[in-house]
Amino acid sequence: MPLTQDMTIGAGLEAILQPRAIAIIGASQDATKIGGRPVQLLQRFGYPGKIYPVNPRATEVQGLPAYPSVEALPEAPDLAIIAVSAEAAPAALEACAARGVRGAVIFSSGFAELGEAGEALQAQLRDTARRTGMRVLGPNCLGALSIAEKSIATFSIVLESSLPPAGPLGIASQSGNLGSYTALLARERGIGISRFLTTGNECDVDIADGIAWLARDPATKVILCCLETCRDAPRLIAAFEEARRAGKPVIVLKIGASEAGQAAAASHTGALAGSDAVFDAVFRRAGVWRVQSVEEMLDLGHAAAVLGLERLPKSRRVMLLTASGGFGVLLADAASAAGLELPMPSAETQRRILEAVPYASPRNPVDATAQMSSRPEILEKILSAILDDENCDSLLLLLSSSLYLPRLRNVYMQTLTAIRARYPEKVVMLTVHGPQDAVEELTAMGFPVVDGVGPSAQTLAGLCGLAAARDLPPPPAPVAPAGPLPPEALRNEYGAKQALAGAGVPVLPEKIARSAREASEAAQAMGFPVVLKVLSEDLPHKTEVGGVVLNLADAAAVAAAYDAMLARVRQKAPTARIDGVLVSPMARGGTELILGAKRDPVFGPVVVVGLGGIFAEIIQDVAVRPTPVEEAEAMEMLRSLKAFPVLDGARGRPRADLPAAARAIAALSRFAAAHAGEVAEIDINPLLLLPEGQGAVALDALLVPAAAQ
């Protein structure tokens, strides 16, 4: 890429999103064609800049003077929309670059999505962009849209009837139709958007560019991202980090989740760290909130924009208020499922609620009965009592369809106006089913409004997640690559453990025996009972061939077990190369964890910890993070496990040595990062976690070399 091009992520996108003049290459008289729609839409919605149709077979297109080529234009426009065949697109882009055009949007399909021939055409586009510094969106994309500037470089059906209202939500999507549908739903709900950008095949501009540019855009307060894949992990992570530094929440709808069990892996770790789990881990570290639907993305994005980053909930503690016991239970179930906390109102709060409505249920959820909406002063007393409670960081008020009734609408509007003025910093979310003008009025007051019990609880949980992201520490410093490992580290369990021990992972004192006598002597030296395990680079799963014997209590038992075990192994795996037998002390007690690392093809090495033993892959209770992790983050990984109460002393169990586990996780993560080019997977199964103060120890270990995959 030439030195004249700004290497900053998102640089140059103003040519695409804020152009002062636009040329349409392949402009058509037919407004239903993709070369005709931008011409029609730009005129229809009043784009204030110059519009230059380019069509060698016409002198006029849709009432505008047409030009036979880009060279014939009276000026070099900021943006060119290219709507010609795939075969003609590279030459069109090259002509634009020669004319001095700074940005291009390529609608045309027929590129990398169609295979080798299309990839070759796309490579020409990429070469032009890199050689000239032009920013190119697409190909095979739905383009871009900026509402305030009325800049339209799209043929999306979202513009069929009207422009979406201007507002604070920026949309960046790899999928054109998914991004368009998001904008369409926003318009139908009256939710304002700032920009709409779809990246398609990403020959130049990628999703990271879009996120980073929106992070700098004054018109954008919240970034909505529809993500299919990641082509450049460092750029995407850097864009997320820039948005976080700018105070712009990023809400991601990641599609294409894959089952972890589909991984063709040599270790338990490889099966547990599925690609979708890795995306989740990257999002979590970056403070990005993941949603499961377009509707959830819009609910949360709009609510975050209404509140602003400075007014997000302080914690997950929420009070619920309804006029119906049944709705209260439904709302409580939804809030609990979303991970919200439902604290009990204080005695004083309950007294004030009962003073306003004597037959209310003043617990949480508060059922104030239909009486709460009979008069504004009654509702205001109840709301004030709840909002004054120090245990209330958010209030979720369910109005259902009450606002369709003029009398009830008047009570609620009058009361909520007073409450907003009295408690300007409190988070009050409303569950409301229409009408639209009432929703818009409440939103204008500063109340997030969501339609539906479940969606409102999910949205509030998302707001809590965005609030927590503000306080995340910066990502750990990268680990420098280490020198090559000794060959024995990748050969068998003993070598793997010695390499890991050097990195700070705790292991037992062990010896290699190559005869029954050596095994007996080693066992006597370390003390009984002991374990024997066959050592072979060809047998990563030793139990499958009878290569493990436990709890040997004396020298004679060790010698007999040695001979019998090797006979079994040679019978079941006659071609396996055997390096000897590992003699280890028999560890007792504690809780088994599985600890490992895997080199993800997109994000690089990740570390995995979860419940150990035979149920690891069945229960799938694991935590995944990109490497390296520090001990504090490792402790958070442990706390996120469903099995954490087992480790934390549930039901009288001894509390496990959690700091020792965190140290082991952090040490393994640094090792995995340092040897990412040489080691594809690391499997410690189990890591025996002993009672508090007694440490942890890796009982088995496997390093899978990158060459093996």
Short mmCIF file of N, CA, C and O in Angstrom, two decimals, residues 439-504:
data_model
loop_
_atom_site.label_atom_id
_atom_site.label_comp_id
_atom_site.label_asym_id
_atom_site.label_seq_id
_atom_site.Cartn_x
_atom_site.Cartn_y
_atom_site.Cartn_z
N VAL A 439 -45.17 6.20 22.61
CA VAL A 439 -43.82 5.68 22.75
C VAL A 439 -42.81 6.77 22.43
O VAL A 439 -41.81 6.96 23.15
N GLU A 440 -43.03 7.50 21.36
CA GLU A 440 -42.12 8.57 20.98
C GLU A 440 -42.09 9.67 22.03
O GLU A 440 -41.03 10.25 22.32
N GLU A 441 -43.24 9.97 22.64
CA GLU A 441 -43.29 11.00 23.68
C GLU A 441 -42.49 10.57 24.91
O GLU A 441 -41.74 11.35 25.49
N LEU A 442 -42.64 9.31 25.30
CA LEU A 442 -41.90 8.81 26.45
C LEU A 442 -40.40 8.75 26.17
O LEU A 442 -39.57 9.07 27.03
N THR A 443 -40.05 8.35 24.96
CA THR A 443 -38.64 8.30 24.58
C THR A 443 -38.03 9.70 24.62
O THR A 443 -36.89 9.87 25.10
N ALA A 444 -38.78 10.68 24.15
CA ALA A 444 -38.29 12.05 24.18
C ALA A 444 -38.06 12.54 25.60
O ALA A 444 -37.20 13.40 25.84
N MET A 445 -38.81 12.00 26.57
CA MET A 445 -38.60 12.36 27.98
C MET A 445 -37.32 11.74 28.55
O MET A 445 -36.86 12.13 29.61
N GLY A 446 -36.79 10.71 27.87
CA GLY A 446 -35.60 10.04 28.37
C GLY A 446 -35.85 8.67 28.96
O GLY A 446 -35.01 8.14 29.70
N PHE A 447 -37.03 8.08 28.65
CA PHE A 447 -37.35 6.74 29.13
C PHE A 447 -37.09 5.72 28.01
O PHE A 447 -37.70 5.82 26.94
N PRO A 448 -36.24 4.72 28.24
CA PRO A 448 -36.16 3.62 27.27
C PRO A 448 -37.47 2.85 27.28
O PRO A 448 -37.99 2.51 28.35
N VAL A 449 -38.00 2.57 26.11
CA VAL A 449 -39.29 1.90 25.98
C VAL A 449 -39.10 0.64 25.14
O VAL A 449 -38.53 0.70 24.05
N VAL A 450 -39.58 -0.50 25.65
CA VAL A 450 -39.45 -1.77 24.94
C VAL A 450 -40.80 -2.46 24.95
O VAL A 450 -41.51 -2.44 25.96
N ASP A 451 -41.15 -3.07 23.84
CA ASP A 451 -42.42 -3.80 23.72
C ASP A 451 -42.17 -5.26 24.06
O ASP A 451 -41.45 -5.96 23.35
N GLY A 452 -42.76 -5.73 25.15
CA GLY A 452 -42.65 -7.15 25.51
C GLY A 452 -41.92 -7.35 26.82
O GLY A 452 -40.95 -6.66 27.13
N VAL A 453 -42.41 -8.32 27.60
CA VAL A 453 -41.83 -8.61 28.91
C VAL A 453 -40.41 -9.16 28.77
O VAL A 453 -39.47 -8.63 29.37
N GLY A 454 -40.25 -10.23 27.99
CA GLY A 454 -38.92 -10.81 27.81
C GLY A 454 -37.94 -9.83 27.19
O GLY A 454 -36.82 -9.66 27.70
N PRO A 455 -38.32 -9.16 26.09
CA PRO A 455 -37.39 -8.20 25.49
C PRO A 455 -36.98 -7.07 26.42
O PRO A 455 -35.84 -6.61 26.37
N SER A 456 -37.90 -6.59 27.27
CA SER A 456 -37.54 -5.50 28.17
C SER A 456 -36.50 -5.97 29.19
O SER A 456 -35.55 -5.24 29.51
N ALA A 457 -36.67 -7.20 29.71
CA ALA A 457 -35.69 -7.73 30.66
C ALA A 457 -34.34 -7.93 29.98
O ALA A 457 -33.28 -7.60 30.55
N GLN A 458 -34.35 -8.47 28.75
CA GLN A 458 -33.10 -8.67 28.02
C GLN A 458 -32.41 -7.33 27.74
O GLN A 458 -31.18 -7.21 27.83
N THR A 459 -33.19 -6.32 27.41
CA THR A 459 -32.61 -5.01 27.13
C THR A 459 -31.98 -4.41 28.37
O THR A 459 -30.87 -3.86 28.31
N LEU A 460 -32.65 -4.52 29.50
CA LEU A 460 -32.09 -3.99 30.73
C LEU A 460 -30.80 -4.73 31.11
O LEU A 460 -29.82 -4.12 31.54
N ALA A 461 -30.80 -6.04 30.91
CA ALA A 461 -29.57 -6.80 31.16
C ALA A 461 -28.45 -6.34 30.23
O ALA A 461 -27.29 -6.24 30.65
N GLY A 462 -28.79 -6.06 28.97
CA GLY A 462 -27.80 -5.55 28.04
C GLY A 462 -27.25 -4.20 28.45
O GLY A 462 -26.05 -3.94 28.33
N LEU A 463 -28.10 -3.34 28.96
CA LEU A 463 -27.65 -2.03 29.45
C LEU A 463 -26.67 -2.20 30.61
O LEU A 463 -25.68 -1.48 30.70
N CYS A 464 -26.97 -3.17 31.49
CA CYS A 464 -26.04 -3.45 32.60
C CYS A 464 -24.70 -3.95 32.06
O CYS A 464 -23.64 -3.58 32.57
N GLY A 465 -24.75 -4.78 31.01
CA GLY A 465 -23.52 -5.27 30.40
C GLY A 465 -22.71 -4.15 29.77
O GLY A 465 -21.48 -4.11 29.90
N LEU A 466 -23.38 -3.22 29.10
CA LEU A 466 -22.68 -2.08 28.50
C LEU A 466 -22.08 -1.19 29.58
O LEU A 466 -20.99 -0.63 29.40
N ALA A 467 -22.78 -1.06 30.71
CA ALA A 467 -22.25 -0.26 31.81
C ALA A 467 -20.99 -0.89 32.38
O ALA A 467 -19.99 -0.21 32.65
N ALA A 468 -21.02 -2.22 32.55
CA ALA A 468 -19.84 -2.91 33.09
C ALA A 468 -18.65 -2.80 32.14
O ALA A 468 -17.49 -2.77 32.59
N ALA A 469 -18.93 -2.73 30.83
CA ALA A 469 -17.84 -2.66 29.85
C ALA A 469 -17.02 -1.38 29.99
O ALA A 469 -15.85 -1.35 29.62
N ARG A 470 -17.64 -0.32 30.55
CA ARG A 470 -16.91 0.94 30.71
C ARG A 470 -15.71 0.77 31.64
O ARG A 470 -14.72 1.50 31.52
N ASP A 471 -15.80 -0.16 32.58
CA ASP A 471 -14.76 -0.30 33.60
C ASP A 471 -13.80 -1.45 33.31
O ASP A 471 -12.99 -1.81 34.18
N LEU A 472 -13.90 -2.04 32.13
CA LEU A 472 -12.99 -3.14 31.81
C LEU A 472 -11.55 -2.62 31.73
O LEU A 472 -11.30 -1.52 31.23
N PRO A 473 -10.60 -3.41 32.20
CA PRO A 473 -9.20 -2.99 32.05
C PRO A 473 -8.77 -3.08 30.60
O PRO A 473 -9.40 -3.79 29.81
N PRO A 474 -7.70 -2.40 30.23
CA PRO A 474 -7.19 -2.57 28.86
C PRO A 474 -6.73 -3.99 28.65
O PRO A 474 -6.40 -4.70 29.61
N PRO A 475 -6.73 -4.46 27.41
CA PRO A 475 -6.30 -5.85 27.16
C PRO A 475 -4.85 -6.05 27.58
O PRO A 475 -4.05 -5.11 27.56
N PRO A 476 -4.50 -7.27 27.99
CA PRO A 476 -3.11 -7.53 28.41
C PRO A 476 -2.13 -7.28 27.27
O PRO A 476 -2.46 -7.39 26.10
N ALA A 477 -0.92 -6.94 27.66
CA ALA A 477 0.13 -6.74 26.65
C ALA A 477 0.43 -8.07 25.96
O ALA A 477 0.39 -9.13 26.59
N PRO A 478 0.69 -8.04 24.67
CA PRO A 478 0.99 -9.29 23.96
C PRO A 478 2.27 -9.93 24.48
O PRO A 478 3.15 -9.26 25.03
N VAL A 479 2.36 -11.24 24.30
CA VAL A 479 3.55 -12.00 24.71
C VAL A 479 4.46 -12.19 23.50
O VAL A 479 3.99 -12.56 22.42
N ALA A 480 5.73 -11.93 23.68
CA ALA A 480 6.68 -12.08 22.58
C ALA A 480 6.84 -13.57 22.23
O ALA A 480 6.81 -14.42 23.12
N PRO A 481 7.01 -13.88 20.96
CA PRO A 481 7.24 -15.28 20.58
C PRO A 481 8.49 -15.84 21.25
O PRO A 481 9.50 -15.15 21.40
N ALA A 482 8.41 -17.10 21.68
CA ALA A 482 9.54 -17.76 22.33
C ALA A 482 10.31 -18.59 21.31
O ALA A 482 9.84 -18.85 20.19
N GLY A 483 11.49 -19.01 21.70
CA GLY A 483 12.27 -19.88 20.84
C GLY A 483 11.64 -21.25 20.72
O GLY A 483 10.70 -21.59 21.45
N PRO A 484 12.15 -22.08 19.83
CA PRO A 484 11.55 -23.40 19.63
C PRO A 484 11.65 -24.27 20.88
O PRO A 484 12.61 -24.20 21.64
N LEU A 485 10.65 -25.11 21.07
CA LEU A 485 10.63 -26.05 22.17
C LEU A 485 11.58 -27.21 21.88
O LEU A 485 11.82 -27.54 20.71
N PRO A 486 12.11 -27.86 22.92
CA PRO A 486 12.90 -29.08 22.66
C PRO A 486 12.02 -30.16 22.06
O PRO A 486 10.82 -30.22 22.36
N PRO A 487 12.54 -31.00 21.21
CA PRO A 487 11.71 -32.02 20.53
C PRO A 487 10.92 -32.89 21.50
O PRO A 487 9.79 -33.28 21.20
N GLU A 488 11.47 -33.19 22.68
CA GLU A 488 10.77 -34.07 23.61
C GLU A 488 9.49 -33.44 24.17
O GLU A 488 8.59 -34.14 24.64
N ALA A 489 9.38 -32.10 24.11
CA ALA A 489 8.17 -31.45 24.62
C ALA A 489 6.95 -31.84 23.80
O ALA A 489 5.83 -31.90 24.32
N LEU A 490 7.16 -32.10 22.52
CA LEU A 490 6.06 -32.46 21.64
C LEU A 490 5.98 -33.98 21.44
O LEU A 490 5.17 -34.45 20.64
N ARG A 491 6.81 -34.71 22.18
CA ARG A 491 6.91 -36.15 21.94
C ARG A 491 5.95 -36.95 22.83
O ARG A 491 5.26 -37.85 22.35
N ASN A 492 5.89 -36.60 24.13
CA ASN A 492 5.04 -37.39 25.02
C ASN A 492 4.65 -36.57 26.25
O ASN A 492 5.03 -35.39 26.38
N GLU A 493 3.91 -37.20 27.15
CA GLU A 493 3.39 -36.51 28.33
C GLU A 493 4.50 -35.93 29.20
O GLU A 493 4.40 -34.79 29.68
N TYR A 494 5.56 -36.72 29.42
CA TYR A 494 6.64 -36.25 30.29
C TYR A 494 7.28 -34.98 29.72
O TYR A 494 7.49 -34.00 30.44
N GLY A 495 7.59 -35.00 28.43
CA GLY A 495 8.20 -33.82 27.82
C GLY A 495 7.28 -32.62 27.86
O GLY A 495 7.72 -31.49 28.09
N ALA A 496 5.98 -32.87 27.61
CA ALA A 496 5.02 -31.77 27.66
C ALA A 496 4.96 -31.15 29.05
O ALA A 496 4.96 -29.92 29.22
N LYS A 497 4.93 -32.01 30.08
CA LYS A 497 4.86 -31.49 31.45
C LYS A 497 6.11 -30.70 31.82
O LYS A 497 6.03 -29.67 32.50
N GLN A 498 7.27 -31.18 31.40
CA GLN A 498 8.50 -30.46 31.72
C GLN A 498 8.50 -29.07 31.07
O GLN A 498 8.93 -28.08 31.69
N ALA A 499 8.02 -28.97 29.84
CA ALA A 499 7.94 -27.67 29.17
C ALA A 499 6.96 -26.75 29.88
O ALA A 499 7.22 -25.56 30.09
N LEU A 500 5.81 -27.30 30.26
CA LEU A 500 4.80 -26.50 30.96
C LEU A 500 5.28 -26.09 32.34
O LEU A 500 5.01 -24.97 32.80
N ALA A 501 5.99 -26.99 33.03
CA ALA A 501 6.51 -26.66 34.35
C ALA A 501 7.47 -25.47 34.27
O ALA A 501 7.47 -24.59 35.13
N GLY A 502 8.27 -25.44 33.20
CA GLY A 502 9.17 -24.31 33.02
C GLY A 502 8.45 -22.99 32.82
O GLY A 502 9.02 -21.92 33.07
N ALA A 503 7.19 -23.06 32.39
CA ALA A 503 6.39 -21.86 32.18
C ALA A 503 5.56 -21.49 33.41
O ALA A 503 4.85 -20.48 33.38
N GLY A 504 5.62 -22.33 34.46
CA GLY A 504 4.90 -22.00 35.68
C GLY A 504 3.68 -22.83 35.95
O GLY A 504 2.94 -22.56 36.91
#
